[in-house]
Amino acid sequence: MATTARIQIDGQGPVVALQGFFRRLLEDESLSGVMLPVHLFRHGMPMPTLVTRPDQLDRADPLAPAFPMNSAKLVSRLTRGATGERIAVVMRPCEIRAFIELVKLNQGSLEEVILIGMDCPGAFDNAHYKEFLGDREGMAASVQFHASLSNGGLAGGFELAPACRVCEYPSPHGADMVIGLHGADLGSAIPVMATSARGEALLGAMGLPEESPDDRREKALAALTATRVQARDAMMEQVSARTGTLEQLAEYLSGCVNCYNCRVACPVCYCKECVFNTDVFEHKPWQYLGWAKRKGSLKLPTDTVFYHLTRMAHMSTACVGCGQCSNACPNGVEVVELFRTVAARTQAGFDYLPGLSLDQAPPLTVFKEDEFQDTVSHLA
Amino acid sequence: MNQDFEPAILAFVCNWCTYTAADLAGTSRMTQQPNVRLVRMMCTGMVDPKYVIKSLLSGADGVLISGCHPGDCHYQNGNYKARRRVRLLNEILSQFGIDRRRVRLTWVGASEGQEFAATVNNFINDLRELGPLDSRGLAAL
Amino acid sequence: MARKIGVYVCHCGSNIAGRVDCPEVARFAGGLKNVAVSRDYQFMCSDPGQDMIIKDIRERGLDRVVVASCSPRLHEKTFQKACARAGLNPYLMQHCCIREHCSWVTPDKDEATLKAKHIVEAAVLRVGRHKELHSREVGVLPDVMVVGAGIAGIQAALDIAKSGHRVILVEKSPSIGGHMAQFDKTFPTLDCAACISTPKMVAVAQEPNIELLTWTEVEDVSGFVGNYTVTVRRKARYVREDICTGCGACLEKCPTKVVSEFEEGLSTRRAIYRNSPQAVPSTPVIDRDHCKMLTKGKCGACQKTCPTGAIDFTMQDRREVYHVGSVVLATGYDTMDPTPMREYGFGRYPEVYTALQFERLNNAVGPTGGKILMKSGEAPKSVAIIHCVGSRDRNYHEYCSRTCCMYALKYDHLIKDKVGHGCEVYNFYIDMRCFGKGYEEFYRRVQDEGVTFVRGRPAEVVQENGKLVVVGEDTLMGVHVRVPVDMVVLCTAMEARPDSTDVARIFGIAQGRDGFFLEEHPKLGPVSTASDGIYLAGTCQGPKDIPDAVAHASGGAAQALALAARGVVSISPTTSWINPDICVGCKVCIGLCPYSAIEFDERRHIAVINEAMCKGCGSCAGYCPSGAAQVKHFRQTQVFSEIDGMLDPLPDLLAPAAEISQTTAQA
């Protein structure tokens, strides 16, 4: 997997150059379509779009700093059964990791999909993206976003989404092809690396000029990762200080209204129906009164802390930290910070790295006879 | 140790081993502190983590999950599955100040009545030391 | 929905009432929501006690019942039946324990009464969530499959066939008889193994109710108790059993020699072979890995010789499917290969033998015609027998193989008998375990024959000046010993077959830590397994000598027959159920299910429980994040209700006494 090709950028800028790249990719007879973010409207939100006709790529913008949803859920829908045709999907690193988790849970397949991973500098949450966009045209704004990042940072008081600020995986793992934005000079060229045999075959057939290797990307990535790790640790320390008791946790979650948006937005919450929406949690009217009588009062809706603790049990080992939970919360609960902090513990507890290898089984789906002896107490 | 504090404990015990041991402890009149309430499960492998969370949020100061010794599970390996789930719970709950000693997994075989009584008594003593869980006073859970 | 629950608090004489204020508990229960009647009574399990429940169900229209008394392990069935007699589904009753877990272990009366209230409240809340469940009866296919035709499999097959049921007896070797066919004499009676096993083997061949499938392996098992579908692979024998007369002419003409497995490597066989002239069936088999015709396409000597034209080189493996009600597994054991225990020199020194090799040396049709001879052709002047090779050894097998002490004593006797009393025989043992009928007596007899017993596991066997020297310690005397001998016999451990994991998987049963198949209960269920309708016979369950293996096999046969004779089997309704509207098809439950009881419906992309195979362990339910998989009678709403009742902070919550019936019935 040695091929590194060059996406040459001419006077029309990086977005147009990338569109050209995907147009060329789509010409490959083995591909029936490519899914990538497209500005369907001039000022709207760029949305993941499955493009089959090359001329529809004119408004494609894989550089847009918008992240309206984790596309792993979409790719799951596109691959949950064989179509006999192959597509390519352009994904952020956290989207690929989430998709790998879904594949492990039989919610998608890698068989007929080529994963094209984008190096990811981070994105805005929904509200801030709209603010950032203002009256500008979407693609132009994307170019300015990347330009300001390489010129020392975002101006105008804009900050990346909370999840992105602490993301230590800004480069894709497990993709077939990687578009290397980190360290690239978006005025001249973007390197694209084949990272699997399938990717190699596709990229090789495109006949792009070869890129001579240098260490700019590695250096940029190392610097970025170090910053992120530092920010992550600081964030977790802060969350831990704020949630050291159940009471503090309840306060942290006090805005929760049981809308379950966080779990709908969560790419690794894969249930068709959340158990909290089923009859298991359909309490009888007198039950509420009974509970209220026990302590003299009962906050409504009930089962908010219960819901979040249960969700931690269900998905924290698979949490990729994409932050869509926070993005979806109507009441500003800092969901991603909390879940990433817990996920760090649960993932470490099982030596589990979500989304990095199909071979690593989700912790609760397997077991061994001789393990975790320290989890067993000997009280007698 | 907080001697005035009476901890409330829920124990999810498997029908074949620990529940049987609890029966034996009773038949042998092995005195136990009265704070434990047994919930009979067919196997520790059917203990949903939600049961533990619900218990802790509903006033339990500690939760015991107890089943067959490794290799003795009536259903071959339910106890191993329980062990992973308890580990997961401990990782999560300890983040929120719920000491790992509050959610315990033990193996108590069908013939170990004495061990069952000792397990109960020692667990209660541990919880007296830890004091009440702060969910007891909370109206918002 | 409003319920009409009846609560019955038992005094159990003074067993409960001595500590628990039963009338107070009944009064408390009467105040709980949905409780229509609440009573306490001396002995609920007595006929008047049960009648009280039945009468209330009938007259007051109760739709749920709670009995608070002893452990449900004792009387749950009693009260379920009482409810059923009154026309109430037995699963609408909750039995809770206020004796073993409460009155008997709680000295303080107030505390015991409070605890009992909690337990009763939890039961009342839980029972409100109960649903009617119905046991199902399914038919049992009359045929039984026995897998493995060693002495255990033969015994099981004959027992079953005698009853008139058809048996499909599957054996992976070319002929039946198993390890016993390799033995010479049997302890402690010293009757010859062939003399007692050959008639049984012939009986199998002649039994019209037994369909014997040799050179056949089980590939797949599906279905459930009473209705198993077994796919077997009948390996190509290249000799047609229906034509072959077993004359043996082919065996002499075959030019290819191969090391004989049956002779434990001590001599050779041909590429077309059978284990012995008495083999059942007597039809030989062609070894496809060595036959020149099958490997290189030239030779065919056997084909030319065969007077009936039974040789058929075009034969192919073929699959056959059988439908049986139950399966008896009698797949036997292997002996441990002592080569890795380098200290005993097996494989390096020619005069170090395994026990099975030594059996062949003693056997009249063995490589030496039954004479105990060294490779040089001379009889040994001294023999050392090392016990517990690989048994009772943490590095290999922790367990005792249970047969070695006794066959070692048999060897002691045979050596003295065949080689002469001048031949020195040394036994190196850890403990002598002579537990069976006539065994201790035999031990005495051999001791009197002048055999030497050295207590202690030898450190090593070395070769010095052409002689073997056993180096060890006599732990009784506390001295180091070096015993020069001509021949060493290693009593190698009996161990689980190397393919036992595959077999366990195919049949959906478990293995113990030792690798042997796991019985349902070590004492009370030694032949049944965790899978209903799959039974064990003989050494596949653990090391056994012949009498134990035969007895065990008859036990397995009896279980299979009990099932077949009744013709129907009742299946507990407390199985798991996966809600098809909620299941998302992640398949995790399929991997966690110990009974292969969950199938994947590709069309609907959901997991589906096979209720006949499900045992209701809840491995699936304990994982399933959406709650699609739940065990009936242990549904989440039921458990949550129970938790709720148990954690009611009672002293603050004593409801005003309900104006419902408060009859405290006294006997």
mmCIF file of C-alpha atoms in Angstrom, chain C residues 222-469:
data_model
loop_
_atom_site.group_PDB
_atom_site.id
_atom_site.type_symbol
_atom_site.label_atom_id
_atom_site.label_comp_id
_atom_site.label_asym_id
_atom_site.label_seq_id
_atom_site.Cartn_x
_atom_site.Cartn_y
_atom_site.Cartn_z
ATOM 1 C CA SER C 222 -30.072 -29.448 14.587
ATOM 2 C CA GLY C 223 -33.416 -29.520 16.323
ATOM 3 C CA PHE C 224 -34.212 -30.067 19.940
ATOM 4 C CA VAL C 225 -35.258 -32.677 22.462
ATOM 5 C CA GLY C 226 -37.455 -35.282 20.816
ATOM 6 C CA ASN C 227 -36.754 -33.949 17.347
ATOM 7 C CA TYR C 228 -33.105 -33.995 16.413
ATOM 8 C CA THR C 229 -31.957 -34.019 12.823
ATOM 9 C CA VAL C 230 -28.492 -35.490 12.526
ATOM 10 C CA THR C 231 -26.378 -35.307 9.401
ATOM 11 C CA VAL C 232 -23.664 -37.941 9.182
ATOM 12 C CA ARG C 233 -20.850 -38.331 6.715
ATOM 13 C CA ARG C 234 -20.350 -41.900 5.587
ATOM 14 C CA LYS C 235 -16.742 -41.982 4.593
ATOM 15 C CA ALA C 236 -15.954 -43.914 1.418
ATOM 16 C CA ARG C 237 -14.819 -47.376 2.406
ATOM 17 C CA TYR C 238 -14.017 -48.434 -1.172
ATOM 18 C CA VAL C 239 -15.260 -51.899 -0.222
ATOM 19 C CA ARG C 240 -18.944 -52.616 -0.632
ATOM 20 C CA GLU C 241 -20.294 -53.932 2.641
ATOM 21 C CA ASP C 242 -23.262 -55.547 0.903
ATOM 22 C CA ILE C 243 -21.065 -57.748 -1.290
ATOM 23 C CA CYS C 244 -17.918 -58.321 0.801
ATOM 24 C CA THR C 245 -17.904 -61.676 2.531
ATOM 25 C CA GLY C 246 -15.034 -60.744 4.821
ATOM 26 C CA CYS C 247 -12.837 -63.530 3.466
ATOM 27 C CA GLY C 248 -9.709 -61.430 3.850
ATOM 28 C CA ALA C 249 -8.056 -62.432 0.580
ATOM 29 C CA CYS C 250 -7.477 -58.788 -0.324
ATOM 30 C CA LEU C 251 -5.530 -58.124 2.883
ATOM 31 C CA GLU C 252 -2.736 -60.420 1.822
ATOM 32 C CA LYS C 253 -2.333 -59.086 -1.697
ATOM 33 C CA CYS C 254 -2.032 -55.405 -0.770
ATOM 34 C CA PRO C 255 1.610 -54.335 -1.296
ATOM 35 C CA THR C 256 1.424 -51.194 0.871
ATOM 36 C CA LYS C 257 2.398 -51.310 4.530
ATOM 37 C CA VAL C 258 1.337 -48.638 6.984
ATOM 38 C CA VAL C 259 2.020 -48.266 10.707
ATOM 39 C CA SER C 260 -0.950 -49.787 12.524
ATOM 40 C CA GLU C 261 -2.993 -47.501 14.779
ATOM 41 C CA PHE C 262 -4.761 -50.463 16.308
ATOM 42 C CA GLU C 263 -1.428 -52.022 17.269
ATOM 43 C CA GLU C 264 -0.355 -48.678 18.744
ATOM 44 C CA GLY C 265 2.483 -48.393 16.257
ATOM 45 C CA LEU C 266 4.072 -51.685 17.225
ATOM 46 C CA SER C 267 3.492 -53.312 13.820
ATOM 47 C CA THR C 268 2.136 -52.571 10.393
ATOM 48 C CA ARG C 269 -1.055 -53.121 8.513
ATOM 49 C CA ARG C 270 -1.860 -52.942 4.821
ATOM 50 C CA ALA C 271 -3.494 -50.047 2.979
ATOM 51 C CA ILE C 272 -6.593 -52.234 2.869
ATOM 52 C CA TYR C 273 -7.118 -53.436 6.389
ATOM 53 C CA ARG C 274 -9.309 -54.383 9.298
ATOM 54 C CA ASN C 275 -8.332 -54.312 12.936
ATOM 55 C CA SER C 276 -8.627 -58.009 13.556
ATOM 56 C CA PRO C 277 -10.216 -61.082 12.015
ATOM 57 C CA GLN C 278 -13.053 -60.747 14.550
ATOM 58 C CA ALA C 279 -13.738 -57.167 13.514
ATOM 59 C CA VAL C 280 -17.374 -56.152 13.277
ATOM 60 C CA PRO C 281 -18.128 -55.536 10.513
ATOM 61 C CA SER C 282 -15.593 -57.826 8.921
ATOM 62 C CA THR C 283 -15.536 -55.709 5.769
ATOM 63 C CA PRO C 284 -12.102 -54.117 5.395
ATOM 64 C CA VAL C 285 -11.536 -50.463 4.563
ATOM 65 C CA ILE C 286 -9.078 -48.886 2.178
ATOM 66 C CA ASP C 287 -6.864 -46.161 3.610
ATOM 67 C CA ARG C 288 -7.208 -43.477 0.981
ATOM 68 C CA ASP C 289 -4.068 -41.672 2.085
ATOM 69 C CA HIS C 290 -1.853 -44.682 1.413
ATOM 70 C CA CYS C 291 -3.580 -46.877 -1.175
ATOM 71 C CA LYS C 292 -1.516 -46.790 -4.382
ATOM 72 C CA MET C 293 -4.613 -47.018 -6.534
ATOM 73 C CA LEU C 294 -6.256 -44.062 -4.835
ATOM 74 C CA THR C 295 -3.139 -41.931 -4.560
ATOM 75 C CA LYS C 296 -1.303 -42.791 -7.785
ATOM 76 C CA GLY C 297 -3.930 -44.576 -9.830
ATOM 77 C CA LYS C 298 -2.033 -47.824 -10.244
ATOM 78 C CA CYS C 299 -2.096 -51.165 -8.418
ATOM 79 C CA GLY C 300 -5.589 -52.530 -7.850
ATOM 80 C CA ALA C 301 -4.194 -55.793 -6.477
ATOM 81 C CA CYS C 302 -7.061 -56.146 -4.039
ATOM 82 C CA GLN C 303 -9.620 -55.582 -6.748
ATOM 83 C CA LYS C 304 -8.094 -58.346 -8.824
ATOM 84 C CA THR C 305 -8.079 -60.716 -5.886
ATOM 85 C CA CYS C 306 -11.564 -60.081 -4.537
ATOM 86 C CA PRO C 307 -13.710 -63.083 -5.413
ATOM 87 C CA THR C 308 -16.984 -61.128 -5.176
ATOM 88 C CA GLY C 309 -15.934 -57.888 -6.839
ATOM 89 C CA ALA C 310 -16.592 -55.859 -3.690
ATOM 90 C CA ILE C 311 -13.761 -53.371 -4.215
ATOM 91 C CA ASP C 312 -14.997 -50.092 -5.669
ATOM 92 C CA PHE C 313 -12.475 -47.304 -6.076
ATOM 93 C CA THR C 314 -15.109 -44.878 -7.341
ATOM 94 C CA MET C 315 -16.883 -44.763 -4.008
ATOM 95 C CA GLN C 316 -17.412 -41.236 -2.616
ATOM 96 C CA ASP C 317 -18.138 -39.888 0.870
ATOM 97 C CA ARG C 318 -21.856 -39.358 1.196
ATOM 98 C CA ARG C 319 -24.083 -37.560 3.610
ATOM 99 C CA GLU C 320 -27.117 -39.114 5.219
ATOM 100 C CA VAL C 321 -29.716 -37.509 7.430
ATOM 101 C CA TYR C 322 -31.363 -39.196 10.401
ATOM 102 C CA HIS C 323 -34.264 -38.003 12.522
ATOM 103 C CA VAL C 324 -34.039 -39.150 16.121
ATOM 104 C CA GLY C 325 -35.652 -38.292 19.427
ATOM 105 C CA SER C 326 -32.470 -38.342 21.465
ATOM 106 C CA VAL C 327 -28.772 -38.990 21.236
ATOM 107 C CA VAL C 328 -26.482 -40.995 23.500
ATOM 108 C CA LEU C 329 -22.897 -39.811 23.233
ATOM 109 C CA ALA C 330 -20.362 -42.558 23.850
ATOM 110 C CA THR C 331 -17.358 -41.097 22.131
ATOM 111 C CA GLY C 332 -14.850 -42.446 24.631
ATOM 112 C CA TYR C 333 -11.383 -41.252 25.557
ATOM 113 C CA ASP C 334 -7.854 -41.104 24.312
ATOM 114 C CA THR C 335 -4.684 -42.014 26.103
ATOM 115 C CA MET C 336 -2.224 -39.225 26.615
ATOM 116 C CA ASP C 337 0.804 -39.201 24.350
ATOM 117 C CA PRO C 338 3.731 -39.298 26.789
ATOM 118 C CA THR C 339 6.282 -38.063 24.219
ATOM 119 C CA PRO C 340 6.247 -34.494 25.570
ATOM 120 C CA MET C 341 7.168 -35.809 29.059
ATOM 121 C CA ARG C 342 10.771 -36.135 28.024
ATOM 122 C CA GLU C 343 11.875 -37.358 31.459
ATOM 123 C CA TYR C 344 10.345 -40.769 30.834
ATOM 124 C CA GLY C 345 12.094 -41.277 27.498
ATOM 125 C CA PHE C 346 9.085 -42.441 25.525
ATOM 126 C CA GLY C 347 9.920 -42.315 21.836
ATOM 127 C CA ARG C 348 13.637 -42.113 22.608
ATOM 128 C CA TYR C 349 14.182 -45.435 24.338
ATOM 129 C CA PRO C 350 12.721 -48.393 22.445
ATOM 130 C CA GLU C 351 11.852 -50.339 25.595
ATOM 131 C CA VAL C 352 9.587 -47.649 27.049
ATOM 132 C CA TYR C 353 5.977 -48.553 26.248
ATOM 133 C CA THR C 354 2.619 -46.996 26.827
ATOM 134 C CA ALA C 355 0.024 -49.070 28.608
ATOM 135 C CA LEU C 356 -1.982 -49.577 25.428
ATOM 136 C CA GLN C 357 1.137 -50.803 23.655
ATOM 137 C CA PHE C 358 1.696 -53.207 26.493
ATOM 138 C CA GLU C 359 -1.886 -54.438 26.091
ATOM 139 C CA ARG C 360 -1.066 -55.278 22.486
ATOM 140 C CA LEU C 361 2.117 -57.066 23.546
ATOM 141 C CA ASN C 362 -0.072 -59.253 25.733
ATOM 142 C CA ASN C 363 -2.760 -59.839 23.156
ATOM 143 C CA ALA C 364 -2.770 -63.206 21.403
ATOM 144 C CA VAL C 365 -3.420 -61.557 18.043
ATOM 145 C CA GLY C 366 -1.009 -58.695 18.779
ATOM 146 C CA PRO C 367 2.411 -58.112 17.214
ATOM 147 C CA THR C 368 4.167 -60.678 19.420
ATOM 148 C CA GLY C 369 1.394 -63.238 19.453
ATOM 149 C CA GLY C 370 0.727 -62.506 23.081
ATOM 150 C CA LYS C 371 4.278 -62.976 24.342
ATOM 151 C CA ILE C 372 5.853 -60.230 26.403
ATOM 152 C CA LEU C 373 8.968 -59.637 24.362
ATOM 153 C CA MET C 374 11.388 -56.790 23.954
ATOM 154 C CA LYS C 375 12.235 -55.462 20.496
ATOM 155 C CA SER C 376 15.233 -57.821 20.566
ATOM 156 C CA GLY C 377 12.855 -60.755 20.724
ATOM 157 C CA GLU C 378 13.934 -61.681 24.239
ATOM 158 C CA ALA C 379 11.737 -61.635 27.283
ATOM 159 C CA PRO C 380 12.537 -58.910 29.805
ATOM 160 C CA LYS C 381 14.125 -59.912 33.109
ATOM 161 C CA SER C 382 12.764 -56.891 34.874
ATOM 162 C CA VAL C 383 9.938 -54.442 34.210
ATOM 163 C CA ALA C 384 9.093 -51.117 35.806
ATOM 164 C CA ILE C 385 5.524 -49.870 35.718
ATOM 165 C CA ILE C 386 5.147 -46.154 36.290
ATOM 166 C CA HIS C 387 1.704 -45.098 37.520
ATOM 167 C CA CYS C 388 -0.007 -41.746 37.126
ATOM 168 C CA VAL C 389 1.819 -40.659 33.967
ATOM 169 C CA GLY C 390 0.008 -37.446 33.164
ATOM 170 C CA SER C 391 -2.627 -38.087 35.821
ATOM 171 C CA ARG C 392 -2.687 -36.413 39.218
ATOM 172 C CA ASP C 393 -0.149 -34.020 37.792
ATOM 173 C CA ARG C 394 -0.866 -30.297 37.684
ATOM 174 C CA ASN C 395 1.280 -29.971 34.586
ATOM 175 C CA TYR C 396 -0.920 -32.365 32.640
ATOM 176 C CA HIS C 397 -4.146 -33.605 34.171
ATOM 177 C CA GLU C 398 -5.104 -32.876 37.731
ATOM 178 C CA TYR C 399 -7.562 -35.742 37.903
ATOM 179 C CA CYS C 400 -6.978 -39.421 38.625
ATOM 180 C CA SER C 401 -7.551 -41.645 35.576
ATOM 181 C CA ARG C 402 -9.150 -44.267 37.826
ATOM 182 C CA THR C 403 -7.998 -47.308 35.860
ATOM 183 C CA CYS C 404 -4.204 -47.255 35.947
ATOM 184 C CA CYS C 405 -3.674 -48.728 39.422
ATOM 185 C CA MET C 406 -5.819 -51.678 38.513
ATOM 186 C CA TYR C 407 -4.458 -52.405 35.062
ATOM 187 C CA ALA C 408 -0.954 -51.992 36.461
ATOM 188 C CA LEU C 409 -1.779 -54.760 38.940
ATOM 189 C CA LYS C 410 -3.094 -56.781 36.023
ATOM 190 C CA TYR C 411 0.235 -56.265 34.213
ATOM 191 C CA ASP C 412 2.090 -57.296 37.364
ATOM 192 C CA HIS C 413 0.227 -60.537 37.355
ATOM 193 C CA LEU C 414 0.519 -61.112 33.600
ATOM 194 C CA ILE C 415 4.272 -60.507 33.646
ATOM 195 C CA LYS C 416 4.760 -62.951 36.493
ATOM 196 C CA ASP C 417 2.476 -65.390 34.765
ATOM 197 C CA LYS C 418 3.878 -65.150 31.238
ATOM 198 C CA VAL C 419 7.554 -64.323 31.734
ATOM 199 C CA GLY C 420 8.012 -66.267 34.919
ATOM 200 C CA HIS C 421 8.412 -65.559 38.577
ATOM 201 C CA GLY C 422 12.051 -64.690 38.081
ATOM 202 C CA CYS C 423 11.062 -61.512 36.288
ATOM 203 C CA GLU C 424 11.327 -58.572 38.664
ATOM 204 C CA VAL C 425 8.351 -56.200 38.551
ATOM 205 C CA TYR C 426 8.479 -52.737 40.130
ATOM 206 C CA ASN C 427 5.471 -50.479 40.530
ATOM 207 C CA PHE C 428 6.143 -46.797 41.023
ATOM 208 C CA TYR C 429 2.940 -45.388 42.418
ATOM 209 C CA ILE C 430 1.616 -42.371 44.299
ATOM 210 C CA ASP C 431 -1.307 -44.080 46.049
ATOM 211 C CA MET C 432 -2.926 -47.388 45.237
ATOM 212 C CA ARG C 433 -6.584 -46.792 44.468
ATOM 213 C CA CYS C 434 -8.367 -50.140 44.415
ATOM 214 C CA PHE C 435 -11.950 -49.100 45.012
ATOM 215 C CA GLY C 436 -14.057 -51.470 42.945
ATOM 216 C CA LYS C 437 -15.647 -54.791 43.578
ATOM 217 C CA GLY C 438 -12.914 -57.379 44.016
ATOM 218 C CA TYR C 439 -10.191 -54.800 43.421
ATOM 219 C CA GLU C 440 -8.614 -54.723 46.864
ATOM 220 C CA GLU C 441 -8.595 -58.508 46.889
ATOM 221 C CA PHE C 442 -6.784 -58.509 43.580
ATOM 222 C CA TYR C 443 -4.221 -56.042 44.948
ATOM 223 C CA ARG C 444 -3.569 -58.451 47.818
ATOM 224 C CA ARG C 445 -3.162 -61.338 45.449
ATOM 225 C CA VAL C 446 -0.630 -59.486 43.286
ATOM 226 C CA GLN C 447 1.328 -58.381 46.350
ATOM 227 C CA ASP C 448 1.584 -62.037 47.288
ATOM 228 C CA GLU C 449 3.018 -62.798 43.858
ATOM 229 C CA GLY C 450 6.242 -61.037 44.757
ATOM 230 C CA VAL C 451 5.800 -57.703 43.005
ATOM 231 C CA THR C 452 7.703 -54.693 44.368
ATOM 232 C CA PHE C 453 5.829 -51.476 45.130
ATOM 233 C CA VAL C 454 7.788 -48.237 45.392
ATOM 234 C CA ARG C 455 5.837 -45.237 46.596
ATOM 235 C CA GLY C 456 6.813 -42.115 44.713
ATOM 236 C CA ARG C 457 6.593 -40.626 41.269
ATOM 237 C CA PRO C 458 9.898 -41.315 39.482
ATOM 238 C CA ALA C 459 11.935 -38.319 38.439
ATOM 239 C CA GLU C 460 13.188 -39.812 35.203
ATOM 240 C CA VAL C 461 14.050 -42.830 33.160
ATOM 241 C CA VAL C 462 17.587 -42.884 31.780
ATOM 242 C CA GLN C 463 19.474 -45.353 29.675
ATOM 243 C CA GLU C 464 22.790 -46.600 31.032
ATOM 244 C CA ASN C 465 24.879 -49.379 29.495
ATOM 245 C CA GLY C 466 21.987 -50.555 27.377
ATOM 246 C CA LYS C 467 19.663 -50.809 30.375
ATOM 247 C CA LEU C 468 16.892 -48.519 31.441
ATOM 248 C CA VAL C 469 17.267 -47.034 34.917
#
